[in-house]
Amino acid sequence: MEFPVKTGAPARQRTECAILPVFDDGQLRGATKDFDRAARGAIAKLVRSGDAPSRLGTCTMVHRTQGTAAARWLLVGCGKHGDFSAKRLTTALGAAIHLLRTGGAKEATSFLGYDSPLAPADVARHSVETARSSLYRFDELKSRSDPPSRLARLALGLKDGANANEVRAGIKVGNAVASGSDLARDLGNRPPNVCTPSHLADAARNIAKRYKRMEVKVLDEADMRKLGMGALLSVTQGADEPPRLIVLSYRGASPKEAPVVLCGKGVTFDTGGISIKPAPKMDEMKFDMCGAGSVLGAMLAVGDLQPTLNVVGIIPACENMPSGRATRPGDIIKSMSGQTVEIINTDAEGRLILCDAITYAKRFKPRCVIDIATLTGACVVALGHVYTGLFCNDEQLAKALLEAADRSLDLAWRMPVHEEYGDSLRSNFADFANSGTRDGGASVGANFLSRFVDGLAWAHLDIAGVAWRANANKGATGRPVPLLVDYLLSLDGQ
Ligand code: BES
Ligand code: MN
Ligand code: ZN
């Protein structure tokens, strides 16, 4: 999709469809006012009739556009005037694109950010991300897919004063985030018989091939054994599908600069193992590799944006299956760190593959480690499908991640990591257990991981509630790619 920028008088822009904001006080402003003036009050009349949209995200298409150079007007309700935010912009534009997706226009011009208090570069970035994510489809496995959308171009109608370089940079970031999110969504949506650990490794190899500064290394089961990754191996041992440990590194700064390490949980299917899950919704456990998908998506965006910093993506990938060779509840394993773990519940497998990945991360002497995982159902209970749970042992890192979440509209909420959340992990037989109380389960999971970070600045993003949507719109969301990319860009050159 293309995103040209248009400045100058709005009503004179030649376009197949002008996307115009309408607020619920009925006052016409900015580009909408300019169109109304050119059309001799036609929009004001529509507002007076009561038929103009005003509730956020409602749309009305108008074809009688006399006096203006637009073939159609798409009036979009933007809610209350005054607190127009980036979030509102994306909701309104998303609704407009949703409607245009199946329409006849091949091109449209959005004036939703023309008169807004947002910086033009942010309008550009969020418009690009929203347009591309609203047009995302996953139909590669349908034998008869819907015809592709005709909409191929979205022009951004901005004021004359908008700084062209900044706007171009905003478009570039928006495109990189959208490409990364699309990749994360594709990987998440692919079925577990296609998206296997080897498939994730191939996806990493494809990224490495595209960029000079990117390198990939893929470890197999024999390598894991040599490294003593007993925790990761205990999860994969019931599966016939071979595991992989994927290491994708980007070198954008001197090798002396400590890298950011991203660790993504890559359980390509989580049956629960011997502690097997109930049948309803078990198909959704194909999404249990969305942490891995978000790391690959973020790395793709990093390749596109080439920031001046070093980043390493580490992905432990395997299946969690029951079988005659599977780990039993009660088994005790030795992690790469040397600590022993009593497996109380084989369904608490994410923490087991991540703890070895975190130990492995130490060899890169990272400035920080951020793990991303669909780790606990308890996090879904706590935060629903709105916020990612952020657990962090470092104030500066936590602050930077929360700010990135705000800017990128990819929300995160800080959750506690007090050591008492580890009390229930006590074991009479090993150093500690892999699962404890259900109460506060998201923090118990974080506490388990914290036992492997060994002095590093560390953050854990529990994305169990936000990585995919269930029901009618079932599918991966691509979260938290926008948050991760925004965070990495905030370190650019620092
Ligand atoms: N992948 C699941 C977490 C999950 C469950 C994410 C439902 C999204 C929706 C994870 O491996 C898991 O099974 N966690 C257990 C941990 C428990 C056994 C300590 C859970 O949350 O029940
Ligand atoms: Mn599980
Ligand atoms: Zn899992």
mmCIF file of N, CA and C in Angstrom, residues 224-266:
data_model
loop_
_atom_site.group_PDB
_atom_site.id
_atom_site.type_symbol
_atom_site.label_atom_id
_atom_site.label_comp_id
_atom_site.label_asym_id
_atom_site.label_seq_id
_atom_site.Cartn_x
_atom_site.Cartn_y
_atom_site.Cartn_z
ATOM 1 N N MET A 224 21.253 -28.377 22.340
ATOM 2 C CA MET A 224 20.621 -28.058 23.632
ATOM 3 C C MET A 224 21.146 -28.995 24.713
ATOM 4 N N ARG A 225 21.315 -30.240 24.334
ATOM 5 C CA ARG A 225 21.818 -31.221 25.297
ATOM 6 C C ARG A 225 23.230 -30.833 25.737
ATOM 7 N N LYS A 226 24.074 -30.454 24.755
ATOM 8 C CA LYS A 226 25.450 -30.054 25.080
ATOM 9 C C LYS A 226 25.466 -28.862 26.034
ATOM 10 N N LEU A 227 24.511 -27.952 25.834
ATOM 11 C CA LEU A 227 24.464 -26.754 26.677
ATOM 12 C C LEU A 227 23.836 -27.031 28.044
ATOM 13 N N GLY A 228 23.266 -28.204 28.212
ATOM 14 C CA GLY A 228 22.643 -28.549 29.494
ATOM 15 C C GLY A 228 21.295 -27.906 29.712
ATOM 16 N N MET A 229 20.561 -27.704 28.617
ATOM 17 C CA MET A 229 19.251 -27.046 28.732
ATOM 18 C C MET A 229 18.166 -28.047 29.138
ATOM 19 N N GLY A 230 18.300 -28.564 30.353
ATOM 20 C CA GLY A 230 17.371 -29.599 30.806
ATOM 21 C C GLY A 230 15.929 -29.141 30.936
ATOM 22 N N ALA A 231 15.723 -27.846 31.172
ATOM 23 C CA ALA A 231 14.349 -27.347 31.325
ATOM 24 C C ALA A 231 13.646 -27.320 29.966
ATOM 25 N N LEU A 232 14.306 -26.745 28.988
ATOM 26 C CA LEU A 232 13.759 -26.721 27.626
ATOM 27 C C LEU A 232 13.548 -28.147 27.112
ATOM 28 N N LEU A 233 14.541 -29.018 27.333
ATOM 29 C CA LEU A 233 14.435 -30.399 26.835
ATOM 30 C C LEU A 233 13.275 -31.151 27.496
ATOM 31 N N SER A 234 12.983 -30.842 28.753
ATOM 32 C CA SER A 234 11.896 -31.557 29.439
ATOM 33 C C SER A 234 10.543 -31.220 28.827
ATOM 34 N N VAL A 235 10.412 -30.048 28.226
ATOM 35 C CA VAL A 235 9.141 -29.687 27.608
ATOM 36 C C VAL A 235 8.993 -30.382 26.256
ATOM 37 N N THR A 236 10.068 -30.423 25.490
ATOM 38 C CA THR A 236 9.981 -30.979 24.127
ATOM 39 C C THR A 236 9.979 -32.505 24.104
ATOM 40 N N GLN A 237 10.347 -33.140 25.218
ATOM 41 C CA GLN A 237 10.650 -34.588 25.138
ATOM 42 C C GLN A 237 9.456 -35.477 24.814
ATOM 43 N N GLY A 238 8.243 -34.980 25.012
ATOM 44 C CA GLY A 238 7.077 -35.778 24.643
ATOM 45 C C GLY A 238 6.677 -35.622 23.186
ATOM 46 N N ALA A 239 7.314 -34.724 22.473
ATOM 47 C CA ALA A 239 6.891 -34.409 21.103
ATOM 48 C C ALA A 239 7.743 -35.130 20.063
ATOM 49 N N ASP A 240 7.143 -35.470 18.934
ATOM 50 C CA ASP A 240 7.909 -36.015 17.809
ATOM 51 C C ASP A 240 8.536 -34.887 16.990
ATOM 52 N N GLU A 241 7.915 -33.732 17.005
ATOM 53 C CA GLU A 241 8.398 -32.585 16.241
ATOM 54 C C GLU A 241 9.695 -32.066 16.881
ATOM 55 N N PRO A 242 10.772 -31.918 16.101
ATOM 56 C CA PRO A 242 12.039 -31.491 16.708
ATOM 57 C C PRO A 242 12.030 -30.032 17.184
ATOM 58 N N PRO A 243 12.670 -29.761 18.325
ATOM 59 C CA PRO A 243 12.722 -28.390 18.864
ATOM 60 C C PRO A 243 13.823 -27.580 18.171
ATOM 61 N N ARG A 244 13.764 -26.269 18.343
ATOM 62 C CA ARG A 244 14.812 -25.381 17.819
ATOM 63 C C ARG A 244 15.057 -24.262 18.821
ATOM 64 N N LEU A 245 16.311 -23.833 18.919
ATOM 65 C CA LEU A 245 16.606 -22.593 19.633
ATOM 66 C C LEU A 245 17.154 -21.624 18.592
ATOM 67 N N ILE A 246 16.403 -20.568 18.354
ATOM 68 C CA ILE A 246 16.723 -19.654 17.266
ATOM 69 C C ILE A 246 17.386 -18.407 17.836
ATOM 70 N N VAL A 247 18.506 -18.021 17.256
ATOM 71 C CA VAL A 247 19.212 -16.822 17.708
ATOM 72 C C VAL A 247 19.391 -15.904 16.508
ATOM 73 N N LEU A 248 18.670 -14.801 16.497
ATOM 74 C CA LEU A 248 18.699 -13.871 15.368
ATOM 75 C C LEU A 248 19.301 -12.565 15.872
ATOM 76 N N SER A 249 20.473 -12.189 15.353
ATOM 77 C CA SER A 249 21.082 -10.962 15.878
ATOM 78 C C SER A 249 21.206 -9.887 14.825
ATOM 79 N N TYR A 250 20.980 -8.674 15.286
ATOM 80 C CA TYR A 250 21.100 -7.487 14.442
ATOM 81 C C TYR A 250 22.229 -6.635 14.991
ATOM 82 N N ARG A 251 23.174 -6.287 14.107
ATOM 83 C CA ARG A 251 24.277 -5.440 14.555
ATOM 84 C C ARG A 251 24.193 -4.083 13.898
ATOM 85 N N GLY A 252 23.665 -3.103 14.649
ATOM 86 C CA GLY A 252 23.531 -1.756 14.115
ATOM 87 C C GLY A 252 24.503 -0.794 14.782
ATOM 88 N N ALA A 253 25.262 -1.289 15.787
ATOM 89 C CA ALA A 253 26.228 -0.439 16.498
ATOM 90 C C ALA A 253 27.503 -1.246 16.703
ATOM 91 N N SER A 254 28.498 -0.596 17.265
ATOM 92 C CA SER A 254 29.780 -1.256 17.514
ATOM 93 C C SER A 254 29.571 -2.517 18.355
ATOM 94 N N PRO A 255 30.387 -3.551 18.110
ATOM 95 C CA PRO A 255 30.236 -4.802 18.878
ATOM 96 C C PRO A 255 30.465 -4.579 20.376
ATOM 97 N N LYS A 256 31.069 -3.436 20.726
ATOM 98 C CA LYS A 256 31.296 -3.146 22.142
ATOM 99 C C LYS A 256 30.004 -2.775 22.872
ATOM 100 N N GLU A 257 29.004 -2.313 22.090
ATOM 101 C CA GLU A 257 27.731 -1.902 22.698
ATOM 102 C C GLU A 257 26.940 -3.129 23.139
ATOM 103 N N ALA A 258 26.534 -3.131 24.406
ATOM 104 C CA ALA A 258 25.738 -4.254 24.909
ATOM 105 C C ALA A 258 24.388 -4.296 24.192
ATOM 106 N N PRO A 259 23.968 -5.477 23.744
ATOM 107 C CA PRO A 259 22.702 -5.563 23.010
ATOM 108 C C PRO A 259 21.487 -5.631 23.929
ATOM 109 N N VAL A 260 20.335 -5.290 23.366
ATOM 110 C CA VAL A 260 19.062 -5.629 23.991
ATOM 111 C C VAL A 260 18.761 -7.061 23.562
ATOM 112 N N VAL A 261 18.392 -7.916 24.517
ATOM 113 C CA VAL A 261 17.984 -9.270 24.148
ATOM 114 C C VAL A 261 16.477 -9.410 24.296
ATOM 115 N N LEU A 262 15.835 -9.895 23.237
ATOM 116 C CA LEU A 262 14.403 -10.212 23.276
ATOM 117 C C LEU A 262 14.264 -11.731 23.265
ATOM 118 N N CYS A 263 13.542 -12.266 24.254
ATOM 119 C CA CYS A 263 13.340 -13.722 24.330
ATOM 120 C C CYS A 263 11.857 -14.006 24.110
ATOM 121 N N GLY A 264 11.512 -14.754 23.089
ATOM 122 C CA GLY A 264 10.093 -15.006 22.806
ATOM 123 C C GLY A 264 9.700 -16.459 22.996
ATOM 124 N N LYS A 265 8.674 -16.678 23.801
ATOM 125 C CA LYS A 265 8.162 -18.045 24.009
ATOM 126 C C LYS A 265 7.617 -18.601 22.692
ATOM 127 N N GLY A 266 8.170 -19.731 22.272
ATOM 128 C CA GLY A 266 7.759 -20.321 21.003
ATOM 129 C C GLY A 266 7.201 -21.727 21.164
#
